[in-house]
Short mmCIF file of C-alpha atoms and ligand atoms in Angstrom, two decimals:
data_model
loop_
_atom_site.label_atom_id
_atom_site.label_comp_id
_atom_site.label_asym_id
_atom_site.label_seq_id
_atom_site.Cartn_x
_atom_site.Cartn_y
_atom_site.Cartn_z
CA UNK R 23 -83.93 -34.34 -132.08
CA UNK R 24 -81.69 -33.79 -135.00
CA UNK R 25 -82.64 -30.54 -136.29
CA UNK R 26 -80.22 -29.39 -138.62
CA UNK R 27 -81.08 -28.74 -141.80
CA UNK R 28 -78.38 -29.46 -143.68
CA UNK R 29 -78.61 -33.25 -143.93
CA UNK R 30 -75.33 -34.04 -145.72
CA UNK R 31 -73.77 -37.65 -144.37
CA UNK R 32 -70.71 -37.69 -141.81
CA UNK R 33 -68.25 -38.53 -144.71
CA UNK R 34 -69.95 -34.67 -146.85
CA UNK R 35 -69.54 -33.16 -143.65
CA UNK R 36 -66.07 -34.27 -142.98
CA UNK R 37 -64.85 -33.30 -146.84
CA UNK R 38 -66.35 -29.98 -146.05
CA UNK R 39 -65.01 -29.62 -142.97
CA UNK R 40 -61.67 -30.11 -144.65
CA UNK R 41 -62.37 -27.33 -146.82
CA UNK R 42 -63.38 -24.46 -144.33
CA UNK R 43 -61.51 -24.78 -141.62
CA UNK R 44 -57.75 -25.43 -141.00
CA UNK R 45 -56.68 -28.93 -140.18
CA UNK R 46 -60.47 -29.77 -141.26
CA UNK R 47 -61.34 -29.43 -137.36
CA UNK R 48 -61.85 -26.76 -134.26
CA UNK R 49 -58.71 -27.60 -133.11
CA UNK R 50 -59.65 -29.45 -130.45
CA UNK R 51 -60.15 -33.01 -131.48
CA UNK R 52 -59.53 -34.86 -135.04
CA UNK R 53 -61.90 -33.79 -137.60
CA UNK R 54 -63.02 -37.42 -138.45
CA UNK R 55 -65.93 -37.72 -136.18
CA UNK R 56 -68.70 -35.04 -136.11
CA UNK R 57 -71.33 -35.43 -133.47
CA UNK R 58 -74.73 -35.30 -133.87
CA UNK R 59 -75.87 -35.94 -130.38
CA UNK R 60 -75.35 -36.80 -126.68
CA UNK R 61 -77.72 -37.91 -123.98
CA UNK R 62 -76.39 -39.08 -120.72
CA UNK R 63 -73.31 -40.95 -121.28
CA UNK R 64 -73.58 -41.22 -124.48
CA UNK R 65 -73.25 -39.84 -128.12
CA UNK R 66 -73.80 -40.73 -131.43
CA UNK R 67 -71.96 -39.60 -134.76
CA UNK R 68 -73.46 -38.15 -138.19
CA UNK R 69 -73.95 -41.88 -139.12
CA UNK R 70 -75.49 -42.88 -136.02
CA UNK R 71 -72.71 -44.46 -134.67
CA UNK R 72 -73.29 -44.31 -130.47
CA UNK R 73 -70.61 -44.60 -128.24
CA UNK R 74 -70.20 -44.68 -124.58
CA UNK R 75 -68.60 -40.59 -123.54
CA UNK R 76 -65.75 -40.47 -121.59
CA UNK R 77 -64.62 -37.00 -124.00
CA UNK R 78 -67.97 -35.26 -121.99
CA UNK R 79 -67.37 -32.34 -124.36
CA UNK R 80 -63.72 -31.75 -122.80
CA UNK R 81 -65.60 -31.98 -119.24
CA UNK R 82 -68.55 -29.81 -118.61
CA UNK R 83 -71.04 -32.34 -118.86
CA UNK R 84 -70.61 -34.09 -115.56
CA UNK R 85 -74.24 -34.92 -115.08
CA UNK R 86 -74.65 -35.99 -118.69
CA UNK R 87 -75.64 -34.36 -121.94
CA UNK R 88 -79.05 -32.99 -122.12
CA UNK R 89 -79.88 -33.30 -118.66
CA UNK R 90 -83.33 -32.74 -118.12
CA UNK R 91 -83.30 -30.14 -115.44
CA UNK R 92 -79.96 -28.41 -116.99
CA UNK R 93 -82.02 -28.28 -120.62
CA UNK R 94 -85.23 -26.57 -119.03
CA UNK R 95 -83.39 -24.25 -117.17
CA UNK R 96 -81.53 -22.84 -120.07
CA UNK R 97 -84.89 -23.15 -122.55
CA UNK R 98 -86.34 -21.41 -120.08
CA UNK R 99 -83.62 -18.03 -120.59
CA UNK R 100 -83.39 -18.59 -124.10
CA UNK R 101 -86.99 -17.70 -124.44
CA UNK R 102 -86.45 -14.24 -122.17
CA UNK R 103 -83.56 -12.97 -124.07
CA UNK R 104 -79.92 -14.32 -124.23
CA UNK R 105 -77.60 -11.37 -123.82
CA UNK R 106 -77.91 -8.13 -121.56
CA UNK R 107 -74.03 -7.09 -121.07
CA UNK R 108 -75.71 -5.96 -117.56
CA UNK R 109 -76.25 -7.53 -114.64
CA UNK R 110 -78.29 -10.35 -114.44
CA UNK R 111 -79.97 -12.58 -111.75
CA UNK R 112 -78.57 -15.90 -112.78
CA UNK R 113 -74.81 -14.70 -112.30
CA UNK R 114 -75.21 -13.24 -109.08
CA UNK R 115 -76.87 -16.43 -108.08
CA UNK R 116 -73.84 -18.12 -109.48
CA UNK R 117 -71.64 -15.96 -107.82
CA UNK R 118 -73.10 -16.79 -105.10
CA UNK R 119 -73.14 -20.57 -105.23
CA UNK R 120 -69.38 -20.12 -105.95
CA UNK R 121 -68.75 -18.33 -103.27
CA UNK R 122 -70.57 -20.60 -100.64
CA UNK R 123 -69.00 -23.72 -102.21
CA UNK R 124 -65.17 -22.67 -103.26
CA UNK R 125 -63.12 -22.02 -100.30
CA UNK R 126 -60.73 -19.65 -101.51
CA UNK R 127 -63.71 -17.35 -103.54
CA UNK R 128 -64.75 -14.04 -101.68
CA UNK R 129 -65.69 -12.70 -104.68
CA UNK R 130 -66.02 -14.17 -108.51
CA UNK R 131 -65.44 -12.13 -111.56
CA UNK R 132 -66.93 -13.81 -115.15
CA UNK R 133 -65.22 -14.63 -118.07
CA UNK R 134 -66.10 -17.00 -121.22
CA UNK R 135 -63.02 -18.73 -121.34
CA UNK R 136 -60.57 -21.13 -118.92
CA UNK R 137 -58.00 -19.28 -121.30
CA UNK R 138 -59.26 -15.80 -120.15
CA UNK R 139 -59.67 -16.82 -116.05
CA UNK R 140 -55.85 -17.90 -116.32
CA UNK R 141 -55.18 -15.06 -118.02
CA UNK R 142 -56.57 -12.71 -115.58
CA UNK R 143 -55.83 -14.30 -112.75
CA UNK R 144 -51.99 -13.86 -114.08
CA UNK R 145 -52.60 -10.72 -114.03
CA UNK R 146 -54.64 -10.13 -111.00
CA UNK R 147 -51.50 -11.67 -108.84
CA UNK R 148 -49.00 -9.21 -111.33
CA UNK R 149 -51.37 -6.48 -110.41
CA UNK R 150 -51.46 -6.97 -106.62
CA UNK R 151 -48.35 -7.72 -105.96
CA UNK R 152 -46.84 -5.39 -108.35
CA UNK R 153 -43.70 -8.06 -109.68
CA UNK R 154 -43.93 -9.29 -113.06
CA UNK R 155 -42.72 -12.75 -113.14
CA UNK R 156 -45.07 -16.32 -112.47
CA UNK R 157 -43.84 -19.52 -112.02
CA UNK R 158 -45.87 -22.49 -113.60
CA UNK R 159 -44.76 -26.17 -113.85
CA UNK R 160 -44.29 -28.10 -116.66
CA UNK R 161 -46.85 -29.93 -118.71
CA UNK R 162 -49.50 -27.57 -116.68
CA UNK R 163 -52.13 -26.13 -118.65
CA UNK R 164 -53.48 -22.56 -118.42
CA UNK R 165 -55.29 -22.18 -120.99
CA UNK R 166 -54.14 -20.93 -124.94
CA UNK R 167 -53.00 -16.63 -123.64
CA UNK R 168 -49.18 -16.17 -124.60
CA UNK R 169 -48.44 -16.30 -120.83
CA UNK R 170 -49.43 -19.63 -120.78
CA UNK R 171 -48.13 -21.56 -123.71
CA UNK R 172 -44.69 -22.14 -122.04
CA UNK R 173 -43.65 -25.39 -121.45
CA UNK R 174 -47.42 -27.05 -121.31
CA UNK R 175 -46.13 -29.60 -123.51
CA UNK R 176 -42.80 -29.53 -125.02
CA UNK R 177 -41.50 -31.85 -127.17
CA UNK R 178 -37.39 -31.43 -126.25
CA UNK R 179 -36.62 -30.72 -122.56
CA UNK R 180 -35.69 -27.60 -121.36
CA UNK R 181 -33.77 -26.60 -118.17
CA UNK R 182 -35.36 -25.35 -115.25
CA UNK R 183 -36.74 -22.78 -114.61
CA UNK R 184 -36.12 -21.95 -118.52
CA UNK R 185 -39.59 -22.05 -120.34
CA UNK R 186 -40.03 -23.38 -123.50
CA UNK R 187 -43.14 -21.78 -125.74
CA UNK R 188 -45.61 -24.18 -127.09
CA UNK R 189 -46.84 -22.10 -129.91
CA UNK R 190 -45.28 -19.75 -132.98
CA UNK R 191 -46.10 -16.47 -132.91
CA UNK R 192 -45.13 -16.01 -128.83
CA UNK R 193 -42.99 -12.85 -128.32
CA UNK R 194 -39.82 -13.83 -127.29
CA UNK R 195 -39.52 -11.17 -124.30
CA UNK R 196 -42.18 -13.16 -122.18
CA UNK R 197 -40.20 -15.88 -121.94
CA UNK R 198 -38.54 -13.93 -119.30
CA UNK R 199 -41.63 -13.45 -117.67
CA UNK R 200 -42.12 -17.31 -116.93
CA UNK R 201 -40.55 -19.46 -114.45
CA UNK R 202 -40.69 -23.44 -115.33
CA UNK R 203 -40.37 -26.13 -112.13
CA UNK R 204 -41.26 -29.79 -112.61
CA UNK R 205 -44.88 -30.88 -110.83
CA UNK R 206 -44.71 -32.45 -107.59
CA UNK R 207 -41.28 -31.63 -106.78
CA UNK R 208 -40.93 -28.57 -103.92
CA UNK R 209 -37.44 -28.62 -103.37
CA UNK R 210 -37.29 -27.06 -106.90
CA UNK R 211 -39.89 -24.41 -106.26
CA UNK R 212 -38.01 -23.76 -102.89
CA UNK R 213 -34.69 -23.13 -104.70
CA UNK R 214 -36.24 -20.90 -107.55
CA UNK R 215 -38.79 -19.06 -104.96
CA UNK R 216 -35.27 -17.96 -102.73
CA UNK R 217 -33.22 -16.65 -105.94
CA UNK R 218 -36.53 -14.56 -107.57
CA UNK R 219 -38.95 -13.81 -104.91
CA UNK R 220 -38.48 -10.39 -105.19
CA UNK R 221 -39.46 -10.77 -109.31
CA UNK R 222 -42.57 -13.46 -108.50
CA UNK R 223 -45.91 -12.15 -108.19
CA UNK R 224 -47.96 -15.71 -108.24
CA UNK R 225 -47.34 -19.39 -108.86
CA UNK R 226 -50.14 -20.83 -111.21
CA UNK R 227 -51.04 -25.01 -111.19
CA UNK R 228 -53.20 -27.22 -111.59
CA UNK R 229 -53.62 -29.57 -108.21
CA UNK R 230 -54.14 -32.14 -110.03
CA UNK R 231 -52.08 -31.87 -112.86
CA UNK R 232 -53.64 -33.67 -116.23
CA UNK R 233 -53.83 -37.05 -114.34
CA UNK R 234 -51.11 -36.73 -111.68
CA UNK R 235 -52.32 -36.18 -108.47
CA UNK R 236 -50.02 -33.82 -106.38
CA UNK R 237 -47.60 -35.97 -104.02
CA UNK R 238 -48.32 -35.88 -100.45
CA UNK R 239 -47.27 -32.52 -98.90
CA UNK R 240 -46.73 -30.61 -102.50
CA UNK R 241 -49.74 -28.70 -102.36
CA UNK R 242 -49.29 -27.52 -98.73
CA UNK R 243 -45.70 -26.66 -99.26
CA UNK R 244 -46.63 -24.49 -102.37
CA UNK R 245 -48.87 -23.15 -99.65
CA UNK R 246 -46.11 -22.92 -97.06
CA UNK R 247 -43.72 -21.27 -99.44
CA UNK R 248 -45.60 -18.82 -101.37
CA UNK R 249 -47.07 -17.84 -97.91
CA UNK R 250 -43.79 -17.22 -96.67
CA UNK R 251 -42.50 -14.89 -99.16
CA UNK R 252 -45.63 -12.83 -100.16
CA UNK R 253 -46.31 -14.83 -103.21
CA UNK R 254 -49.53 -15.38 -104.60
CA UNK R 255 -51.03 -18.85 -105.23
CA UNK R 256 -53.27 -19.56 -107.96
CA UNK R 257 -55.23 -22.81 -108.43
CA UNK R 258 -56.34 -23.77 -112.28
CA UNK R 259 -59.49 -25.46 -111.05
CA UNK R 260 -60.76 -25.74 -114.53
CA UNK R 261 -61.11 -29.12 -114.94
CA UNK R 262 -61.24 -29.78 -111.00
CA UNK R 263 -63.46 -27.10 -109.98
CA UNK R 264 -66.91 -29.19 -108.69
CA UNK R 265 -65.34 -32.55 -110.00
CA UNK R 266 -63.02 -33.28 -107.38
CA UNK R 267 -65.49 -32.28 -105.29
CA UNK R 268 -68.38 -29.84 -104.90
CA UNK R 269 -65.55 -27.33 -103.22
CA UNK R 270 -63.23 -28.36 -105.87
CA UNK R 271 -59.62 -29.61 -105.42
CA UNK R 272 -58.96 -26.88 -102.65
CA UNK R 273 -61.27 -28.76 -100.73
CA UNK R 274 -60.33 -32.66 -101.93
CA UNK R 275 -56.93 -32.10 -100.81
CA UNK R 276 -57.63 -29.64 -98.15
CA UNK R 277 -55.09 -26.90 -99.55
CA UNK R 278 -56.43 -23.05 -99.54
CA UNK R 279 -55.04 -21.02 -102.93
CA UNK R 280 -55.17 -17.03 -102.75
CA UNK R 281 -56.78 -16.95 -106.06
CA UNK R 282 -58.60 -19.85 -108.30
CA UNK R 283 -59.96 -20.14 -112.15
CA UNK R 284 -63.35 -22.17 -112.91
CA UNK R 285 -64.54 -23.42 -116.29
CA UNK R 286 -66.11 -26.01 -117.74
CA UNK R 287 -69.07 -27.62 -115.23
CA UNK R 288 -70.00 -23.58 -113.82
CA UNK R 289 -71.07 -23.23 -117.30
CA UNK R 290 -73.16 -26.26 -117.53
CA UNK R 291 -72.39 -26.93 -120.81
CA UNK R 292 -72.10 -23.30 -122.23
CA UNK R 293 -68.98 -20.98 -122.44
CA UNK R 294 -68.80 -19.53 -118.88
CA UNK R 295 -65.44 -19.63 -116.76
CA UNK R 296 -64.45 -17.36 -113.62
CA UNK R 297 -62.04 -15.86 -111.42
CA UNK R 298 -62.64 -16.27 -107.78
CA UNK R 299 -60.65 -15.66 -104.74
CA UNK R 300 -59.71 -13.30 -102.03
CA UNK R 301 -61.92 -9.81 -101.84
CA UNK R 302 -58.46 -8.00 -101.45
CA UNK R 303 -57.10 -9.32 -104.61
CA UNK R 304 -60.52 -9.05 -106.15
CA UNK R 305 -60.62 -5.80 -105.41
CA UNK R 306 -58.13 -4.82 -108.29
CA UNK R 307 -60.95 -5.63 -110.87
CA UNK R 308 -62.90 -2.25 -109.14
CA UNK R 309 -61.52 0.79 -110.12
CA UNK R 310 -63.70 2.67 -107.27
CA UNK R 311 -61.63 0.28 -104.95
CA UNK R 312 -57.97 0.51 -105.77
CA UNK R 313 -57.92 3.69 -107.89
CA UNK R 314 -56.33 4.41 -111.46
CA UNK R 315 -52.88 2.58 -110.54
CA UNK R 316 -53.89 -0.77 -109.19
CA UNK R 317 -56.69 -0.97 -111.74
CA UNK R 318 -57.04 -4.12 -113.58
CA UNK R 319 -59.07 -3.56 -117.07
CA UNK R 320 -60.99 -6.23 -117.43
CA UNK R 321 -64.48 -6.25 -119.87
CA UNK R 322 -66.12 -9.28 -122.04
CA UNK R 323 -69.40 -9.22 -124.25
CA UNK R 324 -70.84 -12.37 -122.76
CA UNK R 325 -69.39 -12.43 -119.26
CA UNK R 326 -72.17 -13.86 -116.80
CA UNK R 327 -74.18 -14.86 -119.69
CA UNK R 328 -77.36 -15.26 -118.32
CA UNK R 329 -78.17 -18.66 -120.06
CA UNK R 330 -74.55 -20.25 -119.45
CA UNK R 331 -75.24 -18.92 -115.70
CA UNK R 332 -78.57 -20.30 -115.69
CA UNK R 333 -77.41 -23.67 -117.05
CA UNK R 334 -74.43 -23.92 -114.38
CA UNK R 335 -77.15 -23.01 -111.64
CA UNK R 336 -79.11 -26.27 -112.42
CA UNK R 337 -75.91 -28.12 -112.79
CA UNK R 338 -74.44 -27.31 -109.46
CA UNK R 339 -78.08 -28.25 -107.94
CA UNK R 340 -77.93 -31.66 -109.29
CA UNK R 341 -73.99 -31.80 -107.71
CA UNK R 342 -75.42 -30.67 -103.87
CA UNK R 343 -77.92 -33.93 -104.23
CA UNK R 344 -76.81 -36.66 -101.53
CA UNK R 345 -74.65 -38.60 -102.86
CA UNK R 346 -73.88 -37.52 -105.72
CA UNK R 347 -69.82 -37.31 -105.40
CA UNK R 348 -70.15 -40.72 -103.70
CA UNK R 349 -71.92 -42.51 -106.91
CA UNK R 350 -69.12 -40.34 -109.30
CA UNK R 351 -66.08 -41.74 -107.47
CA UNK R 352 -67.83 -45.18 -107.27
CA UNK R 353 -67.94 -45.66 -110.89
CA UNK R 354 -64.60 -44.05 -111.62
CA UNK R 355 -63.25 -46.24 -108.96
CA UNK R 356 -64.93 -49.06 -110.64
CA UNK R 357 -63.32 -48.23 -114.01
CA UNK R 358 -60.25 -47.50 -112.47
CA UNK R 359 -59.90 -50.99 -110.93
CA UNK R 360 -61.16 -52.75 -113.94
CA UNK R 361 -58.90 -51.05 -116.12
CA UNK R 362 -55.98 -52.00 -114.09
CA UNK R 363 -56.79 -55.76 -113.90
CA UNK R 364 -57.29 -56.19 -117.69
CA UNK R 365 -53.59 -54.37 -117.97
CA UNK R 366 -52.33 -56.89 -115.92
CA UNK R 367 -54.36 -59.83 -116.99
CA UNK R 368 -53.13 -58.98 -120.74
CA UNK R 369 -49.61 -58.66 -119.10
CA UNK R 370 -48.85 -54.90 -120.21
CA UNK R 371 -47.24 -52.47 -118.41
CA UNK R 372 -49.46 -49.63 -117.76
CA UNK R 373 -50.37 -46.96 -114.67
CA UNK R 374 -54.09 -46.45 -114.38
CA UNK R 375 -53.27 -42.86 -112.82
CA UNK R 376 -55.84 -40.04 -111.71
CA UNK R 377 -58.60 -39.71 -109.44
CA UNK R 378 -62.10 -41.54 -109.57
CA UNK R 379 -64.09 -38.75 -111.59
CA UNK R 380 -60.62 -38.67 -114.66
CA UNK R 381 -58.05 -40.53 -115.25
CA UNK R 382 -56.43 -42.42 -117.85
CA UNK R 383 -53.53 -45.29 -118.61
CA UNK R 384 -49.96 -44.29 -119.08
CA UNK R 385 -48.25 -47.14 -120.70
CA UNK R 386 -45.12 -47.20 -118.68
CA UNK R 387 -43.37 -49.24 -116.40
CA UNK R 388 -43.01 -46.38 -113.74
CA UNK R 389 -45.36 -44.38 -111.94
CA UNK R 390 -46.00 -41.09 -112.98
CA UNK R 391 -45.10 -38.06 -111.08
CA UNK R 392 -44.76 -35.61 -113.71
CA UNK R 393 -44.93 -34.42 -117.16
CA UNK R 394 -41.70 -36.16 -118.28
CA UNK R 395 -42.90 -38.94 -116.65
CA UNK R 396 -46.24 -38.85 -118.86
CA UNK R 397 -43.33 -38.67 -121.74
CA UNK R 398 -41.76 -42.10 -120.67
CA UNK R 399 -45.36 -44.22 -121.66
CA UNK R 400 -45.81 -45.49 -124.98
CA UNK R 401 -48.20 -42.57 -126.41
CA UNK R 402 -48.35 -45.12 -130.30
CA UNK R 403 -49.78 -47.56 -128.12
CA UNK R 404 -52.24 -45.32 -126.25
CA UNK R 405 -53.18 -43.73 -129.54
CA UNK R 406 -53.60 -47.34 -130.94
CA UNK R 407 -55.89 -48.57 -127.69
CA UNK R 408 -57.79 -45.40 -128.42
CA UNK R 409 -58.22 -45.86 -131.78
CA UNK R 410 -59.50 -49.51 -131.28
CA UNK R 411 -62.08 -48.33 -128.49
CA UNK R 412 -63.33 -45.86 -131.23
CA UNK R 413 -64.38 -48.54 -133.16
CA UNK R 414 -65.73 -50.50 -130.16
CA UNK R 415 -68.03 -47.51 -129.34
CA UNK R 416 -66.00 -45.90 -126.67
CA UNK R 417 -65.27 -42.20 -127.26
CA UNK R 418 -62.17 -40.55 -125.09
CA UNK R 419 -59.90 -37.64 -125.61
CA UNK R 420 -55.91 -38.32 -126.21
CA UNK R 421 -55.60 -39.07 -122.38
CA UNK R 422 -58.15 -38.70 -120.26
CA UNK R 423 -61.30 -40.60 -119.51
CA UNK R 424 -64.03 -38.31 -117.77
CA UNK R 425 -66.47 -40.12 -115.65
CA UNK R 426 -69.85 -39.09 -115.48
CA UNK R 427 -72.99 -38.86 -113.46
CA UNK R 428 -74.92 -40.35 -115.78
CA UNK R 429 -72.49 -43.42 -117.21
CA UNK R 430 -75.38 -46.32 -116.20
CA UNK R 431 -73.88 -49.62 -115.35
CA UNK R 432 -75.03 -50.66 -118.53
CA UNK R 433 -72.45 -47.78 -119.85
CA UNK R 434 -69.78 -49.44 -117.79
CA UNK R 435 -70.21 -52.89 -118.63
CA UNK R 436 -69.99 -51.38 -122.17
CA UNK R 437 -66.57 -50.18 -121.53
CA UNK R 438 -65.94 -53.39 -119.64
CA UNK R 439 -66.05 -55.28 -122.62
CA UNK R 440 -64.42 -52.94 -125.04
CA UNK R 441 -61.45 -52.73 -123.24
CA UNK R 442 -61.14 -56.27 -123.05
CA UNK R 443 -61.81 -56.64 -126.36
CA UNK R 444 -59.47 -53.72 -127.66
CA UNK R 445 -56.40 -54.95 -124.93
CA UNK R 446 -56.84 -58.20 -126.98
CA UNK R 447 -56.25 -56.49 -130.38
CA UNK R 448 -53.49 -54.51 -128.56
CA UNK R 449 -51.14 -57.32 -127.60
CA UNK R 450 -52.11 -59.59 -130.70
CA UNK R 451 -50.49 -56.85 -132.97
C1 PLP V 16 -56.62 -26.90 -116.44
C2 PLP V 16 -57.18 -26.09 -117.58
N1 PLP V 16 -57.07 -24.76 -117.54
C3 PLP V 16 -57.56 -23.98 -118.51
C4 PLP V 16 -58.19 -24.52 -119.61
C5 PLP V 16 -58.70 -23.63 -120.70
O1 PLP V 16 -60.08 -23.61 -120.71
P1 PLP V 16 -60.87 -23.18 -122.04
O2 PLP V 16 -60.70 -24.32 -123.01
O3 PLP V 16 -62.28 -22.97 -121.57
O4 PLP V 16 -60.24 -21.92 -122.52
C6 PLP V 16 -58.33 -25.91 -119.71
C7 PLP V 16 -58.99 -26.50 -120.86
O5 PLP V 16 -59.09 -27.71 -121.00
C8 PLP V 16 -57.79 -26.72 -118.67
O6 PLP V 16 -57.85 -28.06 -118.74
#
């Protein structure tokens, strides 16, 4: 299996690593692991460390890494030619799928990126409804375009609706271009919806924000409101598009969005991501349909890719199985309620929050409701927890634990024990 041909041990690779790129890493997570590996649930490091994988590459792999059916399928395009910039069969089909399974998608437009999809859909709402401004929520993430490092994760709090950018190097002028409101909390959309609706072209979020699930009634009064006043509403289904369920979070909590953005499981493990949503919005990515002025210029190299397509084709056929969301929110459910009950059993104070398919602890007293209530949990502790499950053979990102289709209860019973053995370690400090 481990074909590479450069056969230098984790520790060479790490050292190099620390040469060549900055921060010795991608940028997504620390640079002292490098995987070799994953099957199923699980991966294994450079030294042949395995661990149970709740990181699931960030998400995509839902039904596990190298899933049989997932691998043959894109094998099977590899061998025909990997790139056409044309049309290809295995995006329409995907298209398709999309559009019979999302509720809000007409019509699907491909990009590589979540990043690009947020970005476009930005500006698909800007385009249609001709205003400039968009009004996200704090702690949501969009994605890495200018537009959306605002206030995803500040580290001083900023006053509403006043966003706060996330990144150097962010030209100052868009900051007028974003409105900030906290997550779950509609009286502060309301007010900020009445004073700038004649500025607001869209209002981007996640449903499920991180791990907070929207309060009851949030989503359908972002509904209710943007409705109201000719506003668009855009739903980053991302993470929650097919997790949540096979229609996504628009169908989970039953709330319709104007526009949505896909990533991650569409692409079944390759860089694929989408637009979808209503045909008349859609419409502004066809010149031949809104004319010079509404146009909305939008190209990529490897949009539709015919292998990422492929691969998301096989994934979303293992999804429609019977079943198959039942046996995902069973486990999740499983580890959810486990989780809690060592928390408590080892006496610390700790919200297991999230749905069945992610979630993760918040070490905090209080239940979490939004991003500055993600701030009020001990993050040293959760790094420490973390740390310790690392070494128990338990891989997870910062916070989140993504179940999978393929954890095995031998997986869970893994983590079972891990946790109890890392809460131990935890309180003995
Ligand atoms: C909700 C959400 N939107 C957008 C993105 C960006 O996706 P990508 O990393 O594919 O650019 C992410 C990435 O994790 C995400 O979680």
């Amino acid at each position: 299996m481990n074909d590479v041909t450069d056969r230098s041990s984790e520790r060479e690779l790490i050292d190099k690593a620390k040469r060549v790129l900055p921060g010795g890493s991608f940028g997504n997570f620390p640079g002292d692991i490098v995987i070799r590996e994953g099957r199923g649930g699980r991966v294994w490091d450079e030294n042949g460390k395995e661990y149970v994988d709740f990181l699931l590459g960030s998400g995509p792999m839902l039904v596990g890494h190298a899933h049989p059916e997932v691998t043959a399928a894109a094998q099977a395009r590899v061998a025909q030619g990997t790139t056409f910039f044309a049309n290809n069969r295995y995006g329409i089909e995907l298209a398709e799928a999309i559009v019979d399974a999302v509720p809000c998608a007409e019509q699907v437009r491909f990009v590589s990126t979540g990043s690009e999809a947020d970005l476009y859909a930005m500006r698909a709402a800007r385009a249609f409804r001709r205003r400039d401004k968009i009004l996200k929520f704090e702690g949501g993430y969009h994605g890495m375009s200018d537009y959306s490092l605002m206030s995803l994760a500040p580290k001083r709090s900023g006053n509403f609706p006043q966003p706060v950018p996330d990144s150097a190097g962010i030209p100052r002028s868009l900051r007028d271009e974003i409105l900030v409101a906290p997550f779950n909390d509609i009286d502060v959309v309301a007010s900020l919806v009445r004073e700038h609706r004649d500025e607001l072209a869209g209002i981007i979020v996640e449903p499920f924000q991180r791990i907070i699930p929207p309060a009851p009634g949030f989503l359908e009064g972002l509904r209710k409101i943007t409705a109201e006043n000719g506003i668009l509403l855009i739903f980053d289904e991302v993470v929650t598009g097919f997790r949540l369920a096979y229609g996504g979070a628009q169908e989970y909590y039953g709330v319709v969005p104007d526009l949505c953005t896909l990533g991650k499981v569409i692409g079944g493990g390759f860089p694929l991501a989408a637009v979808a949503g209503r045909a008349d919005i859609m419409a502004h990515f066809d010149r031949g349909a809104v004319g010079d002025e509404g146009f909305l210029m939008q190209v990529g190299t490897l949009s539709g890719n015919p292998v990422a397509a492929a691969a998301g084709l096989a994934t979303l056929e293992i999804l429609r199985r019977p079943g198959a969301y039942e046996h995902l929110f069973a486990t999740g459910r499983k580890l959810m309620g486990t989780l809690a009950e060592l928390l408590k059993g080892n006496g610390l104070a700790g919200q297991v929050t999230g749905e069945p398919p992610l979630f993760d602890v918040v070490f905090s007293a209080e239940p979490v409701r939004d991003y500055r209530g993600t701030l009020r949990g001990d993050g040293d502790r959760l790094r420490r927890f973390n740390s310790l499950l690392r070494e128990r053979g338990v891989l997870k990102g910062e916070s989140k634990y993504y179940v999978s289709l393929a954890h095995t209860p031998e997986d869970i019973r893994h983590t079972y024990n891990a946790w109890a053995s890392a809460l131990e370690a935890l309180v003995a400090r």
